[in-house]
Coordinates of C-alpha atoms and ligand atoms in Angstrom, one line a residue:
X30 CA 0.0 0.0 0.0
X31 CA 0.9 3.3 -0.7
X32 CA 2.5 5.4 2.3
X33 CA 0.5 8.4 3.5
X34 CA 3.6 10.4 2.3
X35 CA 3.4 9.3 -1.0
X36 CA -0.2 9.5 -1.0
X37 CA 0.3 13.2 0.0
X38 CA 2.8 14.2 -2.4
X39 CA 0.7 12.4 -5.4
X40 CA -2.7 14.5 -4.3
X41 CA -0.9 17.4 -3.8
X42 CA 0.9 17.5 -7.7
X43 CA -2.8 17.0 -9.3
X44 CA -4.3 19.6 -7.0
X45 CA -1.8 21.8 -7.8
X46 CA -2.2 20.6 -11.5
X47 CA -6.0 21.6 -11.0
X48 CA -5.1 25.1 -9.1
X49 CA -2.0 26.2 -11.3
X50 CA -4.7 26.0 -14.3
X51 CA -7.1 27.8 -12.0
X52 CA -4.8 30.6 -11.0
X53 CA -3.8 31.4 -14.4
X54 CA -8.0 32.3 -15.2
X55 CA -6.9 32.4 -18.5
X56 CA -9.6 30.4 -20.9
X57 CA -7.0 29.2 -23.0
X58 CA -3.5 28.1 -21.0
X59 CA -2.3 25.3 -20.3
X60 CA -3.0 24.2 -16.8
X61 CA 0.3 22.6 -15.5
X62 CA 2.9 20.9 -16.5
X63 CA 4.3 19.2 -13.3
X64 CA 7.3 17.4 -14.4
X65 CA 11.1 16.0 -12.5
X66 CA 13.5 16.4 -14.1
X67 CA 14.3 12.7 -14.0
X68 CA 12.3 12.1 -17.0
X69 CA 13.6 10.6 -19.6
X70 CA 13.4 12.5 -22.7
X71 CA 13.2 10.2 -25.4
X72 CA 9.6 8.6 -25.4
X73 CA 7.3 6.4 -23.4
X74 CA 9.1 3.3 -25.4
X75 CA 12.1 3.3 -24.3
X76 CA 11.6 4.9 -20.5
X77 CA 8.2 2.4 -19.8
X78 CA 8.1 -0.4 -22.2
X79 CA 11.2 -1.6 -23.8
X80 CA 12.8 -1.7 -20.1
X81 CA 10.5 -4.6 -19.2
X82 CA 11.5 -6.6 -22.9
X83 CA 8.8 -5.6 -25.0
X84 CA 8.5 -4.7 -28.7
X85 CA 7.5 -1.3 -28.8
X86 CA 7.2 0.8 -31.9
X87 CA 6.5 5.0 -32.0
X88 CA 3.8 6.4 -34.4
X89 CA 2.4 9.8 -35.0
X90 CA -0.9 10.9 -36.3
X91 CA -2.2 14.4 -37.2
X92 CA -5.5 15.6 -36.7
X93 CA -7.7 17.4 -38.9
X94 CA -7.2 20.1 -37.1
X95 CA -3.4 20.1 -37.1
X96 CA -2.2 18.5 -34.3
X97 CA -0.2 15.9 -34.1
X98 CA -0.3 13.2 -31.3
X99 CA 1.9 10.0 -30.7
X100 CA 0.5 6.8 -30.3
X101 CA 2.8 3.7 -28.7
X102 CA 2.1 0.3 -29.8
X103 CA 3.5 -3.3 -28.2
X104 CA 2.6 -5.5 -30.8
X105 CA 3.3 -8.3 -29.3
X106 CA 3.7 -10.0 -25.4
X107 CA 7.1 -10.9 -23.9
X108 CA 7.7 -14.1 -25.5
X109 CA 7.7 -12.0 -28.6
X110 CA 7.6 -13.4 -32.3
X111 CA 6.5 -11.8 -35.0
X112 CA 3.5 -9.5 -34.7
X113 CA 0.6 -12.3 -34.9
X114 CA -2.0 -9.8 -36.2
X115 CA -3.9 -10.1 -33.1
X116 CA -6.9 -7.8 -32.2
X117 CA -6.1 -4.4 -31.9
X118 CA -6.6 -2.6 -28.7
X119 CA -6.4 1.3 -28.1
X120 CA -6.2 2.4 -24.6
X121 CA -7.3 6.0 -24.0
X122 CA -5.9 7.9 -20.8
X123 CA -7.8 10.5 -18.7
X124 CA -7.6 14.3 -18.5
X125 CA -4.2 15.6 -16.3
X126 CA -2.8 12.0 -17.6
X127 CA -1.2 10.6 -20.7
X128 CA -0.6 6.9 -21.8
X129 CA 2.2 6.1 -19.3
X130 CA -1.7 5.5 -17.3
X131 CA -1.5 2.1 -18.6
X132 CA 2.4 1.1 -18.2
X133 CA 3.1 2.3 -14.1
X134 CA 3.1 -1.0 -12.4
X135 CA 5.1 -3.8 -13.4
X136 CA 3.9 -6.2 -16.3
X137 CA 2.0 -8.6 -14.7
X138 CA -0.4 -5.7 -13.0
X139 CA -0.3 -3.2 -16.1
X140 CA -3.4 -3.3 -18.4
X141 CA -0.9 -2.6 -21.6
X142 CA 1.5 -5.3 -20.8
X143 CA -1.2 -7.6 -20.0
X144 CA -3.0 -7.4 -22.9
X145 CA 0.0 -8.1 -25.2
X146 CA 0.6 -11.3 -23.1
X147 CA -2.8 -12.1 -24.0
X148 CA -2.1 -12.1 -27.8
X149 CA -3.5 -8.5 -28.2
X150 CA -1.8 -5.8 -30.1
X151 CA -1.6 -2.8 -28.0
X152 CA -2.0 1.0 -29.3
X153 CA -1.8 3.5 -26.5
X154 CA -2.7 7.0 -27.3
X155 CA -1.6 10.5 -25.7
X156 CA -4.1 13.1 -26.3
X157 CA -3.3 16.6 -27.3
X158 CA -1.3 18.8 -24.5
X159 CA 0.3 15.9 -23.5
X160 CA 4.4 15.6 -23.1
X161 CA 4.5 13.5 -26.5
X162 CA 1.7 14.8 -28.2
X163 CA 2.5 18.6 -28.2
X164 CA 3.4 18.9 -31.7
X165 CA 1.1 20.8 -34.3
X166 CA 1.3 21.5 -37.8
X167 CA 1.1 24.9 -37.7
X168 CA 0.6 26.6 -34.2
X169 CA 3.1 26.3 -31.3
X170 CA 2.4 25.2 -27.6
X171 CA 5.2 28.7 -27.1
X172 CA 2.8 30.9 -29.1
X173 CA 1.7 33.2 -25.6
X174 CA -0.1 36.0 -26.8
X175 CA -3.1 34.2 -28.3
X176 CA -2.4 30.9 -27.2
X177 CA -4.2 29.3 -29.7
X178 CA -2.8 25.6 -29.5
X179 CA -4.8 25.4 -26.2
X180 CA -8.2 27.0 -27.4
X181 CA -9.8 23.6 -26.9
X182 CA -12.0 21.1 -24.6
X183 CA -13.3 17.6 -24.7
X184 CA -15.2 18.4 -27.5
X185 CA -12.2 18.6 -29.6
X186 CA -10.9 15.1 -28.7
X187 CA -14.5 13.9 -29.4
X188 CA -14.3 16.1 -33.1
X189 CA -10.6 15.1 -33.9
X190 CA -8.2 13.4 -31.4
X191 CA -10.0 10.4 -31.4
X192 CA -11.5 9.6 -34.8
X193 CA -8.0 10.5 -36.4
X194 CA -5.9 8.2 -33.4
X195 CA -8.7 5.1 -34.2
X196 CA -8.7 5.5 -37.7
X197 CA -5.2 5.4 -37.8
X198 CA -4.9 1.9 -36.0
X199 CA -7.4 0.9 -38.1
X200 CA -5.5 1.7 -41.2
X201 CA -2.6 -0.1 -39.6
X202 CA -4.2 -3.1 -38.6
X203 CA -7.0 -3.6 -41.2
X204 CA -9.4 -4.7 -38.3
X205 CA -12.4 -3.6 -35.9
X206 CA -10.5 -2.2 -32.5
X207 CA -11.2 -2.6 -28.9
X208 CA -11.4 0.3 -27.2
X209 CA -10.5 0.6 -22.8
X210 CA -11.2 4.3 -22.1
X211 CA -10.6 5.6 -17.9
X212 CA -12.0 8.7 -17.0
X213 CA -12.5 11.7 -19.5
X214 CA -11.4 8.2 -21.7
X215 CA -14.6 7.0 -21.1
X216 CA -16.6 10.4 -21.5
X217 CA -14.7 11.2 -25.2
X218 CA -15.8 7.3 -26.6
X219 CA -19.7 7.5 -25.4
X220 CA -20.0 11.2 -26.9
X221 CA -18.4 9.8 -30.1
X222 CA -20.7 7.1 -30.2
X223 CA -23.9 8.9 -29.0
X224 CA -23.4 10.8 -31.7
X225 CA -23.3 7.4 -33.7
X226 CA -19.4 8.3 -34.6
X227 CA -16.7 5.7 -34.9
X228 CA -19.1 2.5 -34.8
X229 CA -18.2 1.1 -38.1
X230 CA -14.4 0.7 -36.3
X231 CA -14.7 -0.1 -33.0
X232 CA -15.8 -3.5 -31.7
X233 CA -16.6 -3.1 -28.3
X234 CA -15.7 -0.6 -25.5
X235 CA -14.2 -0.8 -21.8
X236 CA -15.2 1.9 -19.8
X237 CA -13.2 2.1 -16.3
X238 CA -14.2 4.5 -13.5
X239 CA -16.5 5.9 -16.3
X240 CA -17.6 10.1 -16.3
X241 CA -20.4 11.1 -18.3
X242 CA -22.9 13.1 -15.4
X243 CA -20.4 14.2 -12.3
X244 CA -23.7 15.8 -11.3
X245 CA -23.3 14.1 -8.0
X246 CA -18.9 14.5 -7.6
X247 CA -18.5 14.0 -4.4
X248 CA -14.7 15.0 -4.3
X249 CA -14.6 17.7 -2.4
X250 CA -11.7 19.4 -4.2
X251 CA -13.4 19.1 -7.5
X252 CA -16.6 20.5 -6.1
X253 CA -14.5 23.5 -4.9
X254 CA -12.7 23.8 -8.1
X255 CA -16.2 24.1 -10.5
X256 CA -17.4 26.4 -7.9
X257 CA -14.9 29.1 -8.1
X258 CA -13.0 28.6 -11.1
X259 CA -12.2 32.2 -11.4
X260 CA -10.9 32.7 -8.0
X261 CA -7.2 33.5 -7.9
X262 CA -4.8 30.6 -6.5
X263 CA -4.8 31.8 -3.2
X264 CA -8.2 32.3 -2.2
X265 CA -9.2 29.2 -3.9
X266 CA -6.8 27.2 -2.0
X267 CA -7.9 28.8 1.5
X268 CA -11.9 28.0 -0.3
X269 CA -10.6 24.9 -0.5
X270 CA -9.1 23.7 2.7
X271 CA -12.3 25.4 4.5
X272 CA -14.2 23.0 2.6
X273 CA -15.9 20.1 5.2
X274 CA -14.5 17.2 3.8
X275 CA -11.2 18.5 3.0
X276 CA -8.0 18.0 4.7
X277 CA -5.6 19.5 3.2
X278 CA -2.8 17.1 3.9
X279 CA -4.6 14.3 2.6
X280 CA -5.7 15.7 -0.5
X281 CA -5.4 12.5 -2.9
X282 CA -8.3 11.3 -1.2
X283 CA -10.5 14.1 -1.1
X284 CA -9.8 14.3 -5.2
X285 CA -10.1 10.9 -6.3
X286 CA -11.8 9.1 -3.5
X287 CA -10.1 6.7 -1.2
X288 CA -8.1 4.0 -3.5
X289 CA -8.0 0.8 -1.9
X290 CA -4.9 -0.9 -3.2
X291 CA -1.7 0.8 -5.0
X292 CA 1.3 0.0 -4.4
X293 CA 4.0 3.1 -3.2
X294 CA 6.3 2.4 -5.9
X295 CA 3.5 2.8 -8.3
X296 CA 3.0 6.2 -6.9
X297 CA 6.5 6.9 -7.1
X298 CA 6.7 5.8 -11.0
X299 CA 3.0 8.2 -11.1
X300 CA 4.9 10.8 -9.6
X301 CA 7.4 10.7 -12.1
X302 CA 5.7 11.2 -14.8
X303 CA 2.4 13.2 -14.2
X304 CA 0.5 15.1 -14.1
X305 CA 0.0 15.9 -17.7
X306 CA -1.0 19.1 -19.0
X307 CA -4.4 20.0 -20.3
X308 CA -6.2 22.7 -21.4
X309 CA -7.9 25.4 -19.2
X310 CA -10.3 25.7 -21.3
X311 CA -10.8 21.8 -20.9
X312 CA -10.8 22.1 -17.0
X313 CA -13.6 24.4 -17.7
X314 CA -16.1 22.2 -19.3
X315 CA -15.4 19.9 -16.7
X316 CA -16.4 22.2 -14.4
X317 CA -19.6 23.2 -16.0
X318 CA -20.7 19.7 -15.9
X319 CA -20.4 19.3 -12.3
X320 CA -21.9 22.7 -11.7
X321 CA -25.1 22.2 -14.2
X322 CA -25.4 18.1 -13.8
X323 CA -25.6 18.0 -17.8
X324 CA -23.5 16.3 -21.0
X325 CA -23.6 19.1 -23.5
X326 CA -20.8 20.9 -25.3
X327 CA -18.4 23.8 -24.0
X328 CA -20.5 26.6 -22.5
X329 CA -19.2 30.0 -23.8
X330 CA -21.1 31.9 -21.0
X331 CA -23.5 33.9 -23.0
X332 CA -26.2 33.4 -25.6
X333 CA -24.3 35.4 -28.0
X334 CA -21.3 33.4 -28.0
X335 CA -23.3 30.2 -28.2
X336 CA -25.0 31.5 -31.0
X337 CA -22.1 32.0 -32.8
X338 CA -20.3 28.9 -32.4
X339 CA -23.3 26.7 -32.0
X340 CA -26.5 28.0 -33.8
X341 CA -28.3 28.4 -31.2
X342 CA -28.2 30.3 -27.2
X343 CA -27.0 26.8 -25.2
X344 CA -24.4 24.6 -26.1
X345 CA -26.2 21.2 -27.8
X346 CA -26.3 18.3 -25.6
X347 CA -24.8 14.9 -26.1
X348 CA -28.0 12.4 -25.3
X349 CA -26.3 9.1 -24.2
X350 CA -29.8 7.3 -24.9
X351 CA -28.6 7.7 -28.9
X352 CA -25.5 5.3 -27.9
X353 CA -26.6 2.3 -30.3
X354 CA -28.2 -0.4 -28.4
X355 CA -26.1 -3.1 -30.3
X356 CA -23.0 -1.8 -29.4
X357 CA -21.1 -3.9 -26.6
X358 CA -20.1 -2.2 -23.5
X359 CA -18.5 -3.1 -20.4
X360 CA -18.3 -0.5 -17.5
X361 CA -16.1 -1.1 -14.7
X362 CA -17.0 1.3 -11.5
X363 CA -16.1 1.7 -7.9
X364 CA -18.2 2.6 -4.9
X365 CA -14.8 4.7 -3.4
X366 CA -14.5 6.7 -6.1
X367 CA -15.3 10.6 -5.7
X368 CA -14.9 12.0 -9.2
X369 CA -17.0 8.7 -11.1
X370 CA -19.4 8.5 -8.1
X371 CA -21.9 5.5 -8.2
X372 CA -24.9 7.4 -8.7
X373 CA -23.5 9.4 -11.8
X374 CA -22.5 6.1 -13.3
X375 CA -26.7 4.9 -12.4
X376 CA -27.8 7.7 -13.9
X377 CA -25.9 7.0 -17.6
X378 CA -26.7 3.2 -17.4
X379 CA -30.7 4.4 -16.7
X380 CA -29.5 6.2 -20.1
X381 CA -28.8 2.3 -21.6
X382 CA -32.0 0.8 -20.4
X383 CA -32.8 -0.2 -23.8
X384 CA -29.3 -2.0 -24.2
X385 CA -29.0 -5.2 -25.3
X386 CA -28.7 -7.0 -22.1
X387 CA -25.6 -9.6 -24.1
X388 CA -24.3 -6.4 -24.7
X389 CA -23.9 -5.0 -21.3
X390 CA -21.5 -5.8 -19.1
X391 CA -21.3 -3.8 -15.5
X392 CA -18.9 -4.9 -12.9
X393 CA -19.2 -2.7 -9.4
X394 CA -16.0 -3.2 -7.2
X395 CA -17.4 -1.4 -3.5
X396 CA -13.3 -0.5 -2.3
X397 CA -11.9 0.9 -5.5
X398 CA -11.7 4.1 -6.1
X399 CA -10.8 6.5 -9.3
X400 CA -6.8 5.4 -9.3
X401 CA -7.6 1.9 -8.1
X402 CA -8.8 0.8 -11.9
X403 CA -5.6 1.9 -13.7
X404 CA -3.1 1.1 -10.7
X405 CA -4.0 -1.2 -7.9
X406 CA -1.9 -4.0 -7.6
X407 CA -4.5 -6.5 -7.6
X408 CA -6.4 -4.6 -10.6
X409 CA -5.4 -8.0 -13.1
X410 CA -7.9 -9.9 -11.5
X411 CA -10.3 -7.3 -9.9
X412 CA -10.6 -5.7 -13.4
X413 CA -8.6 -7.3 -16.4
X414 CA -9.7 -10.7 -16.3
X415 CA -13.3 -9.8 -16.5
X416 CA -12.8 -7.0 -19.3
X417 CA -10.4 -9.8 -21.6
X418 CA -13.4 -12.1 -20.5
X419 CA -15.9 -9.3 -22.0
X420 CA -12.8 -9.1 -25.5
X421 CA -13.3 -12.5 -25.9
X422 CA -17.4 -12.9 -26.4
X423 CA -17.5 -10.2 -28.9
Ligands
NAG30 C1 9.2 26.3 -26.8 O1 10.0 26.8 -25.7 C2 10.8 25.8 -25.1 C3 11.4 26.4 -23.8 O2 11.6 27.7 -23.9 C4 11.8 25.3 -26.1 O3 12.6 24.3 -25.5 C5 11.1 24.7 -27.3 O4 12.0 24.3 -28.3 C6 10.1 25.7 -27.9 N1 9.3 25.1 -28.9 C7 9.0 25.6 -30.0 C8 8.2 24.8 -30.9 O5 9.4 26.7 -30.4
NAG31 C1 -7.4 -6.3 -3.6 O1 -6.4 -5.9 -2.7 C2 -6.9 -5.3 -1.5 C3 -5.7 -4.7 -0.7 O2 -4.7 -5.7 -0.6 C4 -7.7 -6.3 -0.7 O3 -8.3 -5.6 0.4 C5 -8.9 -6.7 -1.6 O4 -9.6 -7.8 -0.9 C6 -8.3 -7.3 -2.9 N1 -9.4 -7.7 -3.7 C7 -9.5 -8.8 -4.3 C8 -10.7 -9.1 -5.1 O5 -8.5 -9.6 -4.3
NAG32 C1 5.2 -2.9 -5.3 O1 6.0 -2.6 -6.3 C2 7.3 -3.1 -6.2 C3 8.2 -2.5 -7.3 O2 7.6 -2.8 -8.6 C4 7.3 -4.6 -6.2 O3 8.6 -5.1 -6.0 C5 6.4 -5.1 -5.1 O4 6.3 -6.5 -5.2 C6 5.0 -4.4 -5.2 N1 4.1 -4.9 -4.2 C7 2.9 -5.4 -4.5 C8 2.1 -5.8 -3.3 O5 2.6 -5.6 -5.6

């Protein structure tokens, strides 16, 4: 288990990950990029895969809006051989993360690594903002007066980071994809496919600690954050610590709920590595869903604006009751968890009443919490048996 120092340190980088993008009240900025200097500089291959004996291999796709993202693929498990063409995988991080989500424990408790033992070839993407994924064709992440390579929210992975990254496995692999999504992971894939996007590629879709409605957040911290988003650093941070709930030493918890099971080194390796930067502008639509208890696109604040990006006065709504009733899904959700609380996750499966009950596969774990589904040490069987179990029927 994770010391309560660790613990500390870990709660305290994303908070301040959360606050620094807070402070700068800028709609555009990047919100943080936390970062040791120990990193290694030369790619998630060599500094998280090819150190435990795996193939890995580096890609790059643009965007049709000009980024350009990398994607990491082990195409094979340890015993290696020649890439057997098995069924292609993409596993899609959350927001303040990037793909190292899926490589912090060792192989034999990391969802990437297990799934390549299993005969599955492994794509891991890095959304937008992200260490390896901060190229674009023609704006820069240095460009400070307009800051135009962050002007951009979920709704931008949903329009472009994630039909150009599963297109391009896709076009690499020739076959239907599996998708695992955690967090803003999940959120991305059921607004794609609510808005019937991306079906005729992907075969079936694992959603862990899943976000759709954080009506009912019960972090604390996250609470506090929609609630004064505008509020410089300081004030926020005194907000915050006034906050019942919160103790500010022990902030890990009061963001992502109490995780039952990780393992110190793994925090140590999380440390190392994250948090990732996003967009404020990002953080901000987050925050407008926990504040109005709705799915709908990035708010600009006034009917004008709305009217002028959207056609209309409020930003459309993404209705999770379109999500295809064929479509197989497997949701894996914890009763610890603060930011995918259980009654937000009841609410979007009373949206998939109508689902093909063969189709639908929902696995409740009562002690895990947010970090528990991509790191706890026992997460192979808690979690990855059941979802390969969930692969293997479709
Ligand atoms: C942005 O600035 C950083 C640090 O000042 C520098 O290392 C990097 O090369 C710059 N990137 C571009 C695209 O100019
Ligand atoms: C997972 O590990 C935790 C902590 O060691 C333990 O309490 C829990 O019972 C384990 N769960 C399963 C299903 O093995
Ligand atoms: C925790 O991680 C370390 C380093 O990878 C490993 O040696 C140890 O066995 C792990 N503990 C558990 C309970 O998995």
């Amino acid at each position: 288990m994770a010391s309560k120092g660790s613990q500390h340190v870990f709660v305290t980088v994303i908070c301040l990950g959360l606050l620094f993008g807070v402070a700068i009240g800028a709609r555009k900025g990047p919100v943080h990029r936390g970062r040791r200097s120990n990193v290694d500089s030369d790619g998630t291959c060599k500094s998280r895969v090819e150190i435990f004996g795996y193939q890995c291999e580096e890609h790059k796709v643009t965007t049709q809006d000009g980024y350009i993202l990398s994607l990491q693929r082990i195409p094979v498990g340890r015993s290696g051989g020649s890439p057997s063409g098995g069924p292609p995988v993409l596993l899609q991080h959350g927001v303040l993360m990037d793909g190292i989500t899926w490589l912090l424990n060792a192989p034999d408790e990391s969802l990437a690594f297990i799934l390549a033992d299993n005969g599955y070839d492994v794509w891991i993407a890095n959304t937008r903002g992200t260490k390896w994924s901060r190229g674009h064709v023609w704006l820069s992440t240095n460009d400070s007066v307009f800051q135009a390579y962050w002007d951009w929210s979920w709704d931008e992975l949903v329009a472009y980071d994630l039909p150009a990254t599963l297109a391009y496995v896709h076009d690499q692999t020739a076959q239907k994809i599996h998708y695992v999504g955690h967090s803003l992971g999940t959120l991305i894939a059921l607004a794609s496919f609510s808005k019937l996007q991306l079906l005729d590629i992907v075969s079936s879709a694992a959603l862990l600690s899943p976000i759709a409605y954080l009506e009912d957040v019960s972090s604390p911290i996250a609470q506090a954050a929609a609630k004064s988003f505008a509020a410089e650093v300081n004030k926020l941070l005194k907000e915050l610590c006034s906050q019942p709930g919160i103790d500010c030493y022990d902030l890990m918890t009061a963001f992502t709920g109490e995780n039952c099971c990780l393992n110190s080194s793994t925090v140590d390796v999380f440390l190392q590595y994250e948090p990732q930067s996003t967009s404020t502008k990002n953080m901000i639509h987050l925050a407008q869903m926990i504040r109005d208890g709705t799915i709908a696109m990035y708010d600009y604040g006034d009917n004008d604006d709305n009217q002028k990006h959207y056609g209309q006065p409020t930003p459309p709504a993404y209705d999770m009751s379109s999500i295809p009733d064929d479509l197989p899904l497997f949701f894996g959700y914890g009763g610890s968890d603060a930011l995918s609380v259980p009654e937000d996750v009841e609410l979007l499966l009373g949206n998939l009443k109508s689902h093909q009950a063969d189709k639908l596969v929902v696995q409740y774990r009562d002690d895990y919490a947010h970090a528990d589904f991509v790191m706890a040490v026992n997460a192979s069987e808690v979690v990855y048996d059941p979802l390969m179990a969930f692969f293997k029927l479709q």
